[in-house]
Short mmCIF file of C-alpha atoms in Angstrom, two decimals:
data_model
loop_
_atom_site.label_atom_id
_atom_site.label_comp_id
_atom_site.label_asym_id
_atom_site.label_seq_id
_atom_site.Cartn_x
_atom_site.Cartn_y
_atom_site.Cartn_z
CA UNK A 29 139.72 91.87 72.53
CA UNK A 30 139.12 91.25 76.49
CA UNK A 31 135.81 92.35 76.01
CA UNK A 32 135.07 90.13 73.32
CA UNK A 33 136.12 86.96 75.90
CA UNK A 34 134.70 88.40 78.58
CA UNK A 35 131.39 88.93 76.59
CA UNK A 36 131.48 85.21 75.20
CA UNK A 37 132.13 83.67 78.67
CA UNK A 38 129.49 84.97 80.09
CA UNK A 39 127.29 84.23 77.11
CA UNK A 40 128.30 80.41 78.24
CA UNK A 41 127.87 81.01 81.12
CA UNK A 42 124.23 82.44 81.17
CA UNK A 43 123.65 79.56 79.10
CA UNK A 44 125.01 76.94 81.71
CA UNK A 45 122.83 78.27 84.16
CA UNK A 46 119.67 78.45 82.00
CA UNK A 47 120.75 74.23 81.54
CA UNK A 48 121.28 73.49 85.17
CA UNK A 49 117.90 75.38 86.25
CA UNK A 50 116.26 72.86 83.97
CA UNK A 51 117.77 70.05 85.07
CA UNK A 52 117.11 68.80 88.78
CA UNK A 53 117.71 65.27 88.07
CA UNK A 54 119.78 63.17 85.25
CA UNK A 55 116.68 62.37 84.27
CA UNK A 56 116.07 66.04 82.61
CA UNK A 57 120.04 66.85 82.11
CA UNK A 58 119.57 63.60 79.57
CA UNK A 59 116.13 65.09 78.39
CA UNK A 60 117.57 68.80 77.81
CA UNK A 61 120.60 67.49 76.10
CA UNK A 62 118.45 65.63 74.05
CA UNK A 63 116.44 68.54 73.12
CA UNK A 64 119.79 70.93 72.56
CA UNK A 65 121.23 68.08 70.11
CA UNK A 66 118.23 67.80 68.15
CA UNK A 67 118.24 71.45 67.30
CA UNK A 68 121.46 71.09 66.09
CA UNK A 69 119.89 68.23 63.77
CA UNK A 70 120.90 65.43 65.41
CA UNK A 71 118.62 62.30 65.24
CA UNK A 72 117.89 60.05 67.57
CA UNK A 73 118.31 56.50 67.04
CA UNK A 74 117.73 53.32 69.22
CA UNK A 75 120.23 50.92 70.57
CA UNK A 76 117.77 48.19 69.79
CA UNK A 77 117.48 48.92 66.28
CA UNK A 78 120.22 47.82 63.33
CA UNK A 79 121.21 51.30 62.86
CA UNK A 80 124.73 50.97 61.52
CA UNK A 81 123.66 50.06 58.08
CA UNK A 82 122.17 53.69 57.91
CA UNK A 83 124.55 55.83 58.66
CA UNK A 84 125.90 58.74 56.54
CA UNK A 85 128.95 61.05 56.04
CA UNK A 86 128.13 63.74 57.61
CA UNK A 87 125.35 62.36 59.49
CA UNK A 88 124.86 63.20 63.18
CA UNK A 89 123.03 61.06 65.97
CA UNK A 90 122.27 60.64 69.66
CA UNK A 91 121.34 57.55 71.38
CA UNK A 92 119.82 57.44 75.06
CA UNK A 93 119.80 54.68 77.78
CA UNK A 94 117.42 54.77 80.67
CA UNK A 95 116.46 57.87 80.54
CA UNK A 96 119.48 58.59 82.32
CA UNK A 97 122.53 58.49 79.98
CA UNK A 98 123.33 59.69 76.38
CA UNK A 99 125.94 59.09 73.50
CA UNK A 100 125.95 61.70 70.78
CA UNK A 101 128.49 61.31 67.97
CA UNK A 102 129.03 62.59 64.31
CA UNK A 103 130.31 60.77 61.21
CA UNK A 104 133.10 62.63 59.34
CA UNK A 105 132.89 62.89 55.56
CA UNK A 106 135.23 60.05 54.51
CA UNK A 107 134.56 57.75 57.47
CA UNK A 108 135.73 53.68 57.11
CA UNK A 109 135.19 51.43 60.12
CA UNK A 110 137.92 51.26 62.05
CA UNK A 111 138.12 54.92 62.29
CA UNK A 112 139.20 56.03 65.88
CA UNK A 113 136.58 57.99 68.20
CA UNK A 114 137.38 61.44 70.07
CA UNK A 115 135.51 60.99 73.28
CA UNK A 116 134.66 63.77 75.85
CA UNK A 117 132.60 61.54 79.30
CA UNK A 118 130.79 63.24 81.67
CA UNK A 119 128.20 62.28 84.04
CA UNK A 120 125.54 64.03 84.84
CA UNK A 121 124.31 62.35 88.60
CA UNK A 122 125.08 64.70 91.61
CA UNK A 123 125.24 63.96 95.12
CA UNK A 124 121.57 64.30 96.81
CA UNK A 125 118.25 63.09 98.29
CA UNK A 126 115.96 60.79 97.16
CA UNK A 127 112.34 59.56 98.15
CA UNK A 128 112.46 56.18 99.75
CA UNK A 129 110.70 53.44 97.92
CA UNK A 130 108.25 53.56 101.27
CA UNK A 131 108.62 57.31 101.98
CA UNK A 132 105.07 57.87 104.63
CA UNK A 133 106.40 59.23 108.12
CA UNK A 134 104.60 60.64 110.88
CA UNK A 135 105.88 61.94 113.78
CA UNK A 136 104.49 64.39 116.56
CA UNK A 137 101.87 66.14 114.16
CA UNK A 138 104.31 66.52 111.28
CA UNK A 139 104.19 64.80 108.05
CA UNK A 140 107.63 63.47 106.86
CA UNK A 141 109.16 61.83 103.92
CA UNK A 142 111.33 59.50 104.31
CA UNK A 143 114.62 59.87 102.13
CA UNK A 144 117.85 58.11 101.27
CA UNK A 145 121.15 59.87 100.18
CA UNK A 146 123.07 59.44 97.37
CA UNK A 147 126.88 59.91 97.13
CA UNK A 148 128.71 61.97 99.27
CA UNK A 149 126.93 65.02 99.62
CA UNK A 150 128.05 67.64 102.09
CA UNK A 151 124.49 67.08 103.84
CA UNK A 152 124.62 69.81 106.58
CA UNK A 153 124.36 72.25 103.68
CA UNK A 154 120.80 70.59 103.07
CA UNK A 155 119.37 71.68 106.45
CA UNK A 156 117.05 75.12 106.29
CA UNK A 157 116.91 75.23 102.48
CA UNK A 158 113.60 75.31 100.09
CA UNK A 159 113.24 72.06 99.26
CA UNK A 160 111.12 70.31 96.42
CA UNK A 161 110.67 67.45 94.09
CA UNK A 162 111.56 65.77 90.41
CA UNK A 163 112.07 62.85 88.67
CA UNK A 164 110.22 60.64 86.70
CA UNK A 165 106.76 58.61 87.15
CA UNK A 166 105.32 55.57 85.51
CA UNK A 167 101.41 56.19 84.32
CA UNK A 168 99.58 54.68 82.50
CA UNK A 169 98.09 55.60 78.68
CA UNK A 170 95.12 56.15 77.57
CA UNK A 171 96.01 53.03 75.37
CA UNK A 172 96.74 50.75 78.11
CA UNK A 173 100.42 51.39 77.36
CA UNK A 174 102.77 52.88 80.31
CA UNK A 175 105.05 55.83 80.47
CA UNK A 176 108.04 57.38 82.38
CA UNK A 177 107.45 61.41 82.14
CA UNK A 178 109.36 63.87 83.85
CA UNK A 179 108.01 65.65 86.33
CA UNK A 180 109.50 69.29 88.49
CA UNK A 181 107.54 70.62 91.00
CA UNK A 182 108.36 74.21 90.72
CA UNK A 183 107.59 75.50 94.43
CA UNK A 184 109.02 74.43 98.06
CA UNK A 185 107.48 71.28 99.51
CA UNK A 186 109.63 70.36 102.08
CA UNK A 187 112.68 71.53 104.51
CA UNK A 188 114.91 69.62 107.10
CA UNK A 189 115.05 72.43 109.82
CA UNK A 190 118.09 72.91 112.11
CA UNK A 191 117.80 72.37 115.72
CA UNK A 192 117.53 75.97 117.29
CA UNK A 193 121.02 76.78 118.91
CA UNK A 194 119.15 77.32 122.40
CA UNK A 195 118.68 73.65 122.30
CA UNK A 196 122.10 72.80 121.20
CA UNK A 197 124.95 75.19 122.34
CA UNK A 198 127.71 73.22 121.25
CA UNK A 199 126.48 73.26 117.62
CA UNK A 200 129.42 75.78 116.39
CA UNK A 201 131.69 73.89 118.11
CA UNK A 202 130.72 70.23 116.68
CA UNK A 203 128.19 70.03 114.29
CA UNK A 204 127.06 66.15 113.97
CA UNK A 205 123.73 64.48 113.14
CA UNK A 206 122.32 60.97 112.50
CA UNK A 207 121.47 60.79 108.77
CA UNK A 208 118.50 58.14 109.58
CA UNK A 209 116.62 59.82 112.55
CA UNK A 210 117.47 63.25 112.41
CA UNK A 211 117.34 64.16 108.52
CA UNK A 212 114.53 63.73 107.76
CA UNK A 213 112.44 66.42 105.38
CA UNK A 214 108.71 67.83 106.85
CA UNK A 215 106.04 67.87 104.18
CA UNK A 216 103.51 69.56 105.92
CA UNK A 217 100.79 69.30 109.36
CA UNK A 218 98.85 66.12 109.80
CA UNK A 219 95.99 68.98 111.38
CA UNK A 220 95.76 70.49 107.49
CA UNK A 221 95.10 67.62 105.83
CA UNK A 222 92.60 65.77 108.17
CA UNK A 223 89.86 67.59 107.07
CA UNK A 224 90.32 67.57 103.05
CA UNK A 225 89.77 65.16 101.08
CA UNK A 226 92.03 63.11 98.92
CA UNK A 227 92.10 61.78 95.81
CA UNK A 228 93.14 58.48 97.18
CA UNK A 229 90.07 58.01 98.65
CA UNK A 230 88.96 55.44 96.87
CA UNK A 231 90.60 53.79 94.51
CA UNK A 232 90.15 50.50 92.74
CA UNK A 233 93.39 49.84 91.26
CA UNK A 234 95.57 47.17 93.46
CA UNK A 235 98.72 49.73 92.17
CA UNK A 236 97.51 52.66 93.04
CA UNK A 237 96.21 51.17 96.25
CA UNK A 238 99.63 49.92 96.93
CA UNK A 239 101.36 53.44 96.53
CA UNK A 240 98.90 54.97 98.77
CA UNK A 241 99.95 52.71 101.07
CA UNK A 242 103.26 53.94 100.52
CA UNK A 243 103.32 57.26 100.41
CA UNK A 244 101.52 60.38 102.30
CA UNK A 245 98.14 60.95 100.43
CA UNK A 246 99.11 64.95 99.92
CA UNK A 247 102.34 64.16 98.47
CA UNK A 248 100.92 62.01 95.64
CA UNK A 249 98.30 64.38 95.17
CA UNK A 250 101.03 66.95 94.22
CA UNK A 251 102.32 64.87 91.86
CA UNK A 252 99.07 63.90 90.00
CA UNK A 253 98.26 67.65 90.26
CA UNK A 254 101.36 68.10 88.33
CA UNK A 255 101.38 65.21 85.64
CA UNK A 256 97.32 66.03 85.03
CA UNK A 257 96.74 62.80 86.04
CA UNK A 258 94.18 60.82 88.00
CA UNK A 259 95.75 58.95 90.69
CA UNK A 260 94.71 55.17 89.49
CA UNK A 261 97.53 56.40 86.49
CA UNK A 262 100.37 56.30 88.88
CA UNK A 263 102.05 53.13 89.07
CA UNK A 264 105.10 53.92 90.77
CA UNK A 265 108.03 56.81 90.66
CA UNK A 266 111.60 58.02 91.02
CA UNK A 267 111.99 61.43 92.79
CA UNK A 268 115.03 63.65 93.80
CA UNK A 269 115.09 66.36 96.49
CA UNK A 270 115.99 69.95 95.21
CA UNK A 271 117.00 73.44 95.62
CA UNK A 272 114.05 75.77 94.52
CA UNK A 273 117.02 78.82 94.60
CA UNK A 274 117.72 79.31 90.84
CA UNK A 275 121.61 79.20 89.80
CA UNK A 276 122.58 82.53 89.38
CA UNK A 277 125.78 84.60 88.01
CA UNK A 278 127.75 86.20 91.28
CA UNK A 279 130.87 87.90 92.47
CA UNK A 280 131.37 91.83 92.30
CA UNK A 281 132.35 91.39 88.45
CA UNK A 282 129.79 87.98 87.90
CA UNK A 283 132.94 86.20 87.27
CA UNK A 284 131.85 83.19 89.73
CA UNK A 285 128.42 80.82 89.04
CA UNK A 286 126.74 79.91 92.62
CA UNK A 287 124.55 77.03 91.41
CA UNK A 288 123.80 73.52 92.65
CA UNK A 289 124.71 70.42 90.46
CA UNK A 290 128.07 72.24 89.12
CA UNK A 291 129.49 68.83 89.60
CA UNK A 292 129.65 67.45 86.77
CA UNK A 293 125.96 69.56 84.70
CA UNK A 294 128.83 71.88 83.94
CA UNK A 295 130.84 69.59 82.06
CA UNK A 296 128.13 67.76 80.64
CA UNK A 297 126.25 71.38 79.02
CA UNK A 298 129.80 72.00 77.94
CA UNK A 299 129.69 68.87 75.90
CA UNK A 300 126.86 69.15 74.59
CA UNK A 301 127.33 72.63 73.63
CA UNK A 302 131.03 72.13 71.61
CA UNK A 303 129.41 69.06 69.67
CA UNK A 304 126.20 70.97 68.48
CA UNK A 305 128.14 74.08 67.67
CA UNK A 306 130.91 72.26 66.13
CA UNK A 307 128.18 70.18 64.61
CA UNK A 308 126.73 73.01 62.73
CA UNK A 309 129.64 74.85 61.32
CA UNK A 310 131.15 74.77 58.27
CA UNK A 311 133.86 73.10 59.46
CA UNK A 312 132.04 70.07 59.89
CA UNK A 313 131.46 69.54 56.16
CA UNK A 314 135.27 69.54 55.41
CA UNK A 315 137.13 68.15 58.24
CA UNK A 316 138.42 64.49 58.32
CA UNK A 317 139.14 62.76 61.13
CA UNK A 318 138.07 60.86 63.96
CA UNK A 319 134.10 60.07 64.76
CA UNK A 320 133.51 63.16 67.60
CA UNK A 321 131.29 61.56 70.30
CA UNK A 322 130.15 62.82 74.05
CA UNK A 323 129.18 60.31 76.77
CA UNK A 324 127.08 61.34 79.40
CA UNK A 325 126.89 58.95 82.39
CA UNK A 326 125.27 57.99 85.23
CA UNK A 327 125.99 57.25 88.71
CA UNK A 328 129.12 58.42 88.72
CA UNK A 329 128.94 59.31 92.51
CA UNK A 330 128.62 55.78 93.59
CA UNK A 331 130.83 54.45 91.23
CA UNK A 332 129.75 53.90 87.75
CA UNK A 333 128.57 50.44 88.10
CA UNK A 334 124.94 50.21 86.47
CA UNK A 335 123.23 49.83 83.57
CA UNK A 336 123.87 53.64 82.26
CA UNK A 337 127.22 54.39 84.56
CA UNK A 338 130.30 54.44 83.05
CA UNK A 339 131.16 51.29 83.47
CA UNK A 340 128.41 49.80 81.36
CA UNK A 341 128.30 48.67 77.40
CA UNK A 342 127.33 52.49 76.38
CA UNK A 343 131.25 52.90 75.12
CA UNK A 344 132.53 49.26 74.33
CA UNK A 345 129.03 48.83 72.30
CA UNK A 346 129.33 51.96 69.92
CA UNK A 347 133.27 50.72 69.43
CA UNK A 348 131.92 47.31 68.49
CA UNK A 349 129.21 48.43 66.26
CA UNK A 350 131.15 51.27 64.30
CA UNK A 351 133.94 48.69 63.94
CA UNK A 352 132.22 45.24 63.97
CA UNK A 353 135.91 43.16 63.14
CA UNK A 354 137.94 42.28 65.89
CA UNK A 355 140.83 43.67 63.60
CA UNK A 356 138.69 47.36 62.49
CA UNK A 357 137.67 47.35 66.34
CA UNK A 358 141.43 47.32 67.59
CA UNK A 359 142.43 49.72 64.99
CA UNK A 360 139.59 52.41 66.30
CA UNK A 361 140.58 51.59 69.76
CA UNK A 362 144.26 52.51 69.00
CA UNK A 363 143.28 55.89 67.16
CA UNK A 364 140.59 56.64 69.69
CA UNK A 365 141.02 59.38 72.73
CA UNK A 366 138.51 60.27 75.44
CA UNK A 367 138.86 63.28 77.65
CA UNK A 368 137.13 62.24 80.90
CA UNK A 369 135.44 65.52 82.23
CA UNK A 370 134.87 65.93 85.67
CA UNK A 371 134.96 69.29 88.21
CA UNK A 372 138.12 69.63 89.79
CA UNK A 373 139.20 71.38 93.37
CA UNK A 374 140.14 75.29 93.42
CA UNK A 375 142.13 75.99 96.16
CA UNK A 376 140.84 77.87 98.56
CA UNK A 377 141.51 80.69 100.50
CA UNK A 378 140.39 80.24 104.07
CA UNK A 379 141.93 76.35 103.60
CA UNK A 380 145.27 76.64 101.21
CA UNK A 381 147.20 73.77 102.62
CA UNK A 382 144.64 71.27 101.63
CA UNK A 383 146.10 71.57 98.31
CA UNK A 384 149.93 70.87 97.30
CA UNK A 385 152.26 73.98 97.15
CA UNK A 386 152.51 73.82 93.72
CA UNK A 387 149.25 72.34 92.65
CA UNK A 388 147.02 74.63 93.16
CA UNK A 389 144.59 75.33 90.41
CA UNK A 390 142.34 78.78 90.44
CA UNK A 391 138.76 79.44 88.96
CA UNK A 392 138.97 81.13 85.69
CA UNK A 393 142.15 79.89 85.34
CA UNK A 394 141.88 77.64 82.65
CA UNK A 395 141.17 74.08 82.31
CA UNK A 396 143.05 71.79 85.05
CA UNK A 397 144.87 68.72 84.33
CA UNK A 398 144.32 65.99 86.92
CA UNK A 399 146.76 63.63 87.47
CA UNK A 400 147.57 60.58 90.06
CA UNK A 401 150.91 58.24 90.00
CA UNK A 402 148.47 55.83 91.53
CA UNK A 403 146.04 56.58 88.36
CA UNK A 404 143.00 57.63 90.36
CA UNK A 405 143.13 59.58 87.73
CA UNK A 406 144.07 58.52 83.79
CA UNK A 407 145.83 61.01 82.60
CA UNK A 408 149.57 60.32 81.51
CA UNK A 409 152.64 62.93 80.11
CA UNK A 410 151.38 61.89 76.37
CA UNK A 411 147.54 62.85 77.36
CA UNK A 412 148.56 66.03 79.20
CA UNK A 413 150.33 67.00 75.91
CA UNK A 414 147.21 66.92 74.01
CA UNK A 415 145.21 68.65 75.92
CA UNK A 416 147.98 71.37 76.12
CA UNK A 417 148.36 71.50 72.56
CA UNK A 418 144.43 71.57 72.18
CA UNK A 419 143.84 74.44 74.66
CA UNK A 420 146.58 76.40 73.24
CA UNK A 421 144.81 76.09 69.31
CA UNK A 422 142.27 78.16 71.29
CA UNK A 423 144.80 80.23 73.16
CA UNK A 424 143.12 79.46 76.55
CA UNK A 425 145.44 78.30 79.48
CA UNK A 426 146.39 75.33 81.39
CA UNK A 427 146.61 74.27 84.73
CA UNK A 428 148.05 70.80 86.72
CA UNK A 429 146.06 69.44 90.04
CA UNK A 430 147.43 66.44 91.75
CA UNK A 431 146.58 65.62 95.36
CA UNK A 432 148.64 65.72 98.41
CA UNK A 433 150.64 62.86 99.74
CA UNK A 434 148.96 62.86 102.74
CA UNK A 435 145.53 63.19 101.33
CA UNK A 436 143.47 60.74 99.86
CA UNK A 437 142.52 61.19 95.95
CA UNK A 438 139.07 61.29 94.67
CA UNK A 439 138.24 59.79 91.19
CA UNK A 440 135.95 59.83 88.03
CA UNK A 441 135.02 58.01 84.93
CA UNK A 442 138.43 57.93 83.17
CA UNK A 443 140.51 55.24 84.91
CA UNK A 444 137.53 52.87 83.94
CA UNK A 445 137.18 54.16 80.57
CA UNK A 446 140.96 53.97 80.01
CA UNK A 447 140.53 50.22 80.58
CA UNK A 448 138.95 49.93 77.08
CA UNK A 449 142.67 50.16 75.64
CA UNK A 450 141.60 54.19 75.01
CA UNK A 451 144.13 56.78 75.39
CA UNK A 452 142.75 59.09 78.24
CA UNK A 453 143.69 62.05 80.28
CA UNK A 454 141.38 63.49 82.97
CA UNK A 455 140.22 67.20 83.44
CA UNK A 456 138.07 69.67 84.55
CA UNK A 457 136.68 73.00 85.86
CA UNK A 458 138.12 74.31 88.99
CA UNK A 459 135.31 75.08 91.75
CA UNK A 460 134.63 75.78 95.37
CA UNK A 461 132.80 73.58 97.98
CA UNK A 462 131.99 70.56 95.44
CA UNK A 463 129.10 68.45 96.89
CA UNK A 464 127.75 71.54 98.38
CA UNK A 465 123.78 72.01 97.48
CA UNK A 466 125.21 75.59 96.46
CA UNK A 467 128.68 74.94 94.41
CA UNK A 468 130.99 78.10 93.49
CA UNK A 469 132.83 77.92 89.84
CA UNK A 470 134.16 80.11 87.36
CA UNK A 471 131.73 81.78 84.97
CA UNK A 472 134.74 82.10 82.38
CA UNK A 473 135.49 78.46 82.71
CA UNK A 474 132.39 77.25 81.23
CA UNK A 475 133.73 78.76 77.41
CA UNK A 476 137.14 77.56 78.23
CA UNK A 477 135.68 73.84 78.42
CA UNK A 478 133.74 74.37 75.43
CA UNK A 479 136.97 75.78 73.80
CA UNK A 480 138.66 72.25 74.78
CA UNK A 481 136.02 69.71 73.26
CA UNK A 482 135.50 71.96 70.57
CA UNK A 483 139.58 72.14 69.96
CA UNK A 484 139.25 68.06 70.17
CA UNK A 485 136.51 68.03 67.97
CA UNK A 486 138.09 69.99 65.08
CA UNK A 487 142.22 69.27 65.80
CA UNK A 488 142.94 65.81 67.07
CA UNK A 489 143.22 63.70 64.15
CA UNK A 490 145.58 65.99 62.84
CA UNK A 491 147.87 66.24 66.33
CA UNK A 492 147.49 62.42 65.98
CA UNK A 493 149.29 62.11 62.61
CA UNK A 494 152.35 63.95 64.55
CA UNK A 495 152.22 62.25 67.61
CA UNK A 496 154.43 58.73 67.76
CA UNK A 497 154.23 56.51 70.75
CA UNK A 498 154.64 52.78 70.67
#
């Protein structure tokens, strides 16, 4: 029987990490979900388009926003408006880099890019690593039409080197560095690329002049290169420093993940993942409930506010549409429950009393229950017993996380969320070094989460009907 876990956690696992290596930006998590949900038979539909009047029992769809956020959610056989939703949010932005609107730089023979960073990445752990690029660029169509594709660069281009120690002795002692003047990424040598020519040359679109003028001929080169492109069909472009180091299984018995992005890709695949499966058993066909639904949201790590964040229409639209009546849309707010997903701290060994004595969650310890009296985080005693009584239809484990006193408390997508009137609780996956550009987690905690949304999926309507609070 312990092999049998141990084989379907790493299954997961291997999985996860086939996800995350896909998915540099939100822009291909949202992409790759897309593509996962689909071949579970989901269809897409359009929030511009009257699609209420077509849906089905049984029927399954996906919606997208931006490029950059998702709602997925499946009608149960004997649905009426006013129905209540069971919600698992995520978000799939991570702290990191990202090319400045104006990124050309020169400086003492070097070409540089100039970047901006986003959230609160641990940046030290950026310095000496194989960098590269993705995101998404605007060209133009044969037809005259334009498009955002997504683009990866799949080999270094750039690298913020460390100051040698000879030239900084204290740097073990007091590691600091200006973010502005002394972070900046090298592309290449100005001496390389004198003497080749570019395709920017000559061009006779005012656009494409107007990136050039922007941006380093040799990086936009790269990037029509890539797209098979000429460069008078780039109009302009959103692109994200990454790791080139795949995400790999680790630890003497692979029971840890070593990955970038593990905050919050892994709760985001793990959505994904228990809604398709669920999706395409046979216990969809019979069960009666709640509409099942994921969120996936954006910007997240700078606080949600935006047109695909969490704090958007995404969720108070799909409530409005499924249950047009101010009377059905009160009753499916008061039946609904969202489990707001987010990574949470492990404790860790070499720094233990960052973490309360008896709060102290482990990887691979099961799924961890964060909670805040000053509700930086959602979750309550009635939405701590539901996930408990979830987890343990799946015999997993439990495990509680609140913050010291004397620390301050971080925060994620379900205090905002919980605003809606929806009953919420906040969890996640314990991990290591969160922010990092290489994370730690649990490889057995990726099934465990799945285990969770799937338990939510297939048992909350029913632990509903038992559960009486005024």
């Amino acid at each position: 029987m312990m092999l049998q876990v141990s084989q379907s956690s790493s299954e997961a696992a291997r999985r996860f990490i086939a996800f995350v290596n896909a998915s540099p930006t939100p822009f291909h998590a949202v992409h790759n979900a897309s593509a996962r949900l689909e071949a579970s038979g989901f269809k897409k539909i359009r929030e511009a388009d009257d699609w209420e009047k077509t849906l089905q029992p049984r029927g399954k769809y996906y919606f997208t926003r931006n490029q950059s956020s998702l709602v997925a959610f499946t009608i149960p056989p004997n649905w009426k408006q006013g129905a209540g939703l069971s919600i698992v949010a995520t978000h799939v932005d991570s702290p990191n880099l990202r090319v400045r609107p104006i990124s050309k730089r020169e400086k003492i023979g070097y070409l540089q890019v100039g970047v901006e960073t986003y959230g609160g990445g641990i940046w030290h752990s950026w310095f000496d690593r194989d960098l590269s690029l993705a995101g998404r660029v605007v060209v133009t169509q044969q037809d005259g039409t334009f498009q955002s594709r997504l683009i990866k660069v799949d080999r270094p281009l750039l690298r913020i080197p460390t100051l040698a120690i000879h030239l900084d002795r204290n740097v073990n002692d007091n590691l600091k560095f200006n973010q502005e003047t002394e972070f900046v990424p090298i592309l290449g040598l100005v001496s390389e690329t004198l003497n080749k020519t570019s395709k920017y040359d000559k061009v006779s679109n005012a656009t494409a002049a107007s990136i050039q003028g922007n941006h380093h001929p040799a990086l936009l080169s790269v990037i029509a290169d890539e797209l098979s492109v000429s460069p008078e069909e780039i109009h302009d472009f959103e692109l994200h420093l990454y790791d080139t180091q795949p995400s790999v299984l680790g630890g003497v018995n692979n029971e840890f993940m070593f990955s970038p992005r593990m905050d919050n890709q892994v709760c985001s695949f793990c959505a994904v993942d228990a809604i398709s499966t669920y999706a395409s058993s046979s216990n969809f066909n019979i069960l009666e409930g709640n509409v099942n639904c994921i969120a996936l949201f954006n910007h997240e790590e700078i606080g949600s506010v935006s047109t695909s964040g969490a704090e958007s229409s995404l969720i108070p639209s799909l409530l409005q549409r499924l249950s047009p009546t101010p009377a059905l849309h009160s009753q499916s707010v008061a039946r609904s429950f969202l489990v707001s997903a987010d990574m949470g701290h492990a404790v860790h060994p070499n720094f233990t009393s960052k973490h309360e004595d008896n709060h102290q969650p482990t990887m691979n310890g099961g799924i961890v229950i964060k909670t805040n009296a000053k509700q930086k985080y959602a979750s309550d005693a009635i939405g701590s017993f539901v996930v408990k009584k979830l987890v343990e239809r799946k015999g997993g484990k439990v495990q509680e996380y609140e913050v010291r006193n004397d620390m301050a408390c971080g925060s994620t997508v379900g205090p905002m969320l919980s605003k809606l009137g929806l009953r919420t609780v906040d969890v996640g996956n314990a991990m290591l070094s969160m922010h990092s550009i290489r994370e730690t987690a649990g490889s057995h905690d990726v099934q465990n989460a799945i285990d969770l949304f799937t338990s939510l999926f297939e048992g909350f309507a029913e632990l509903d009907k038992t559960l009486i609070v005024d």
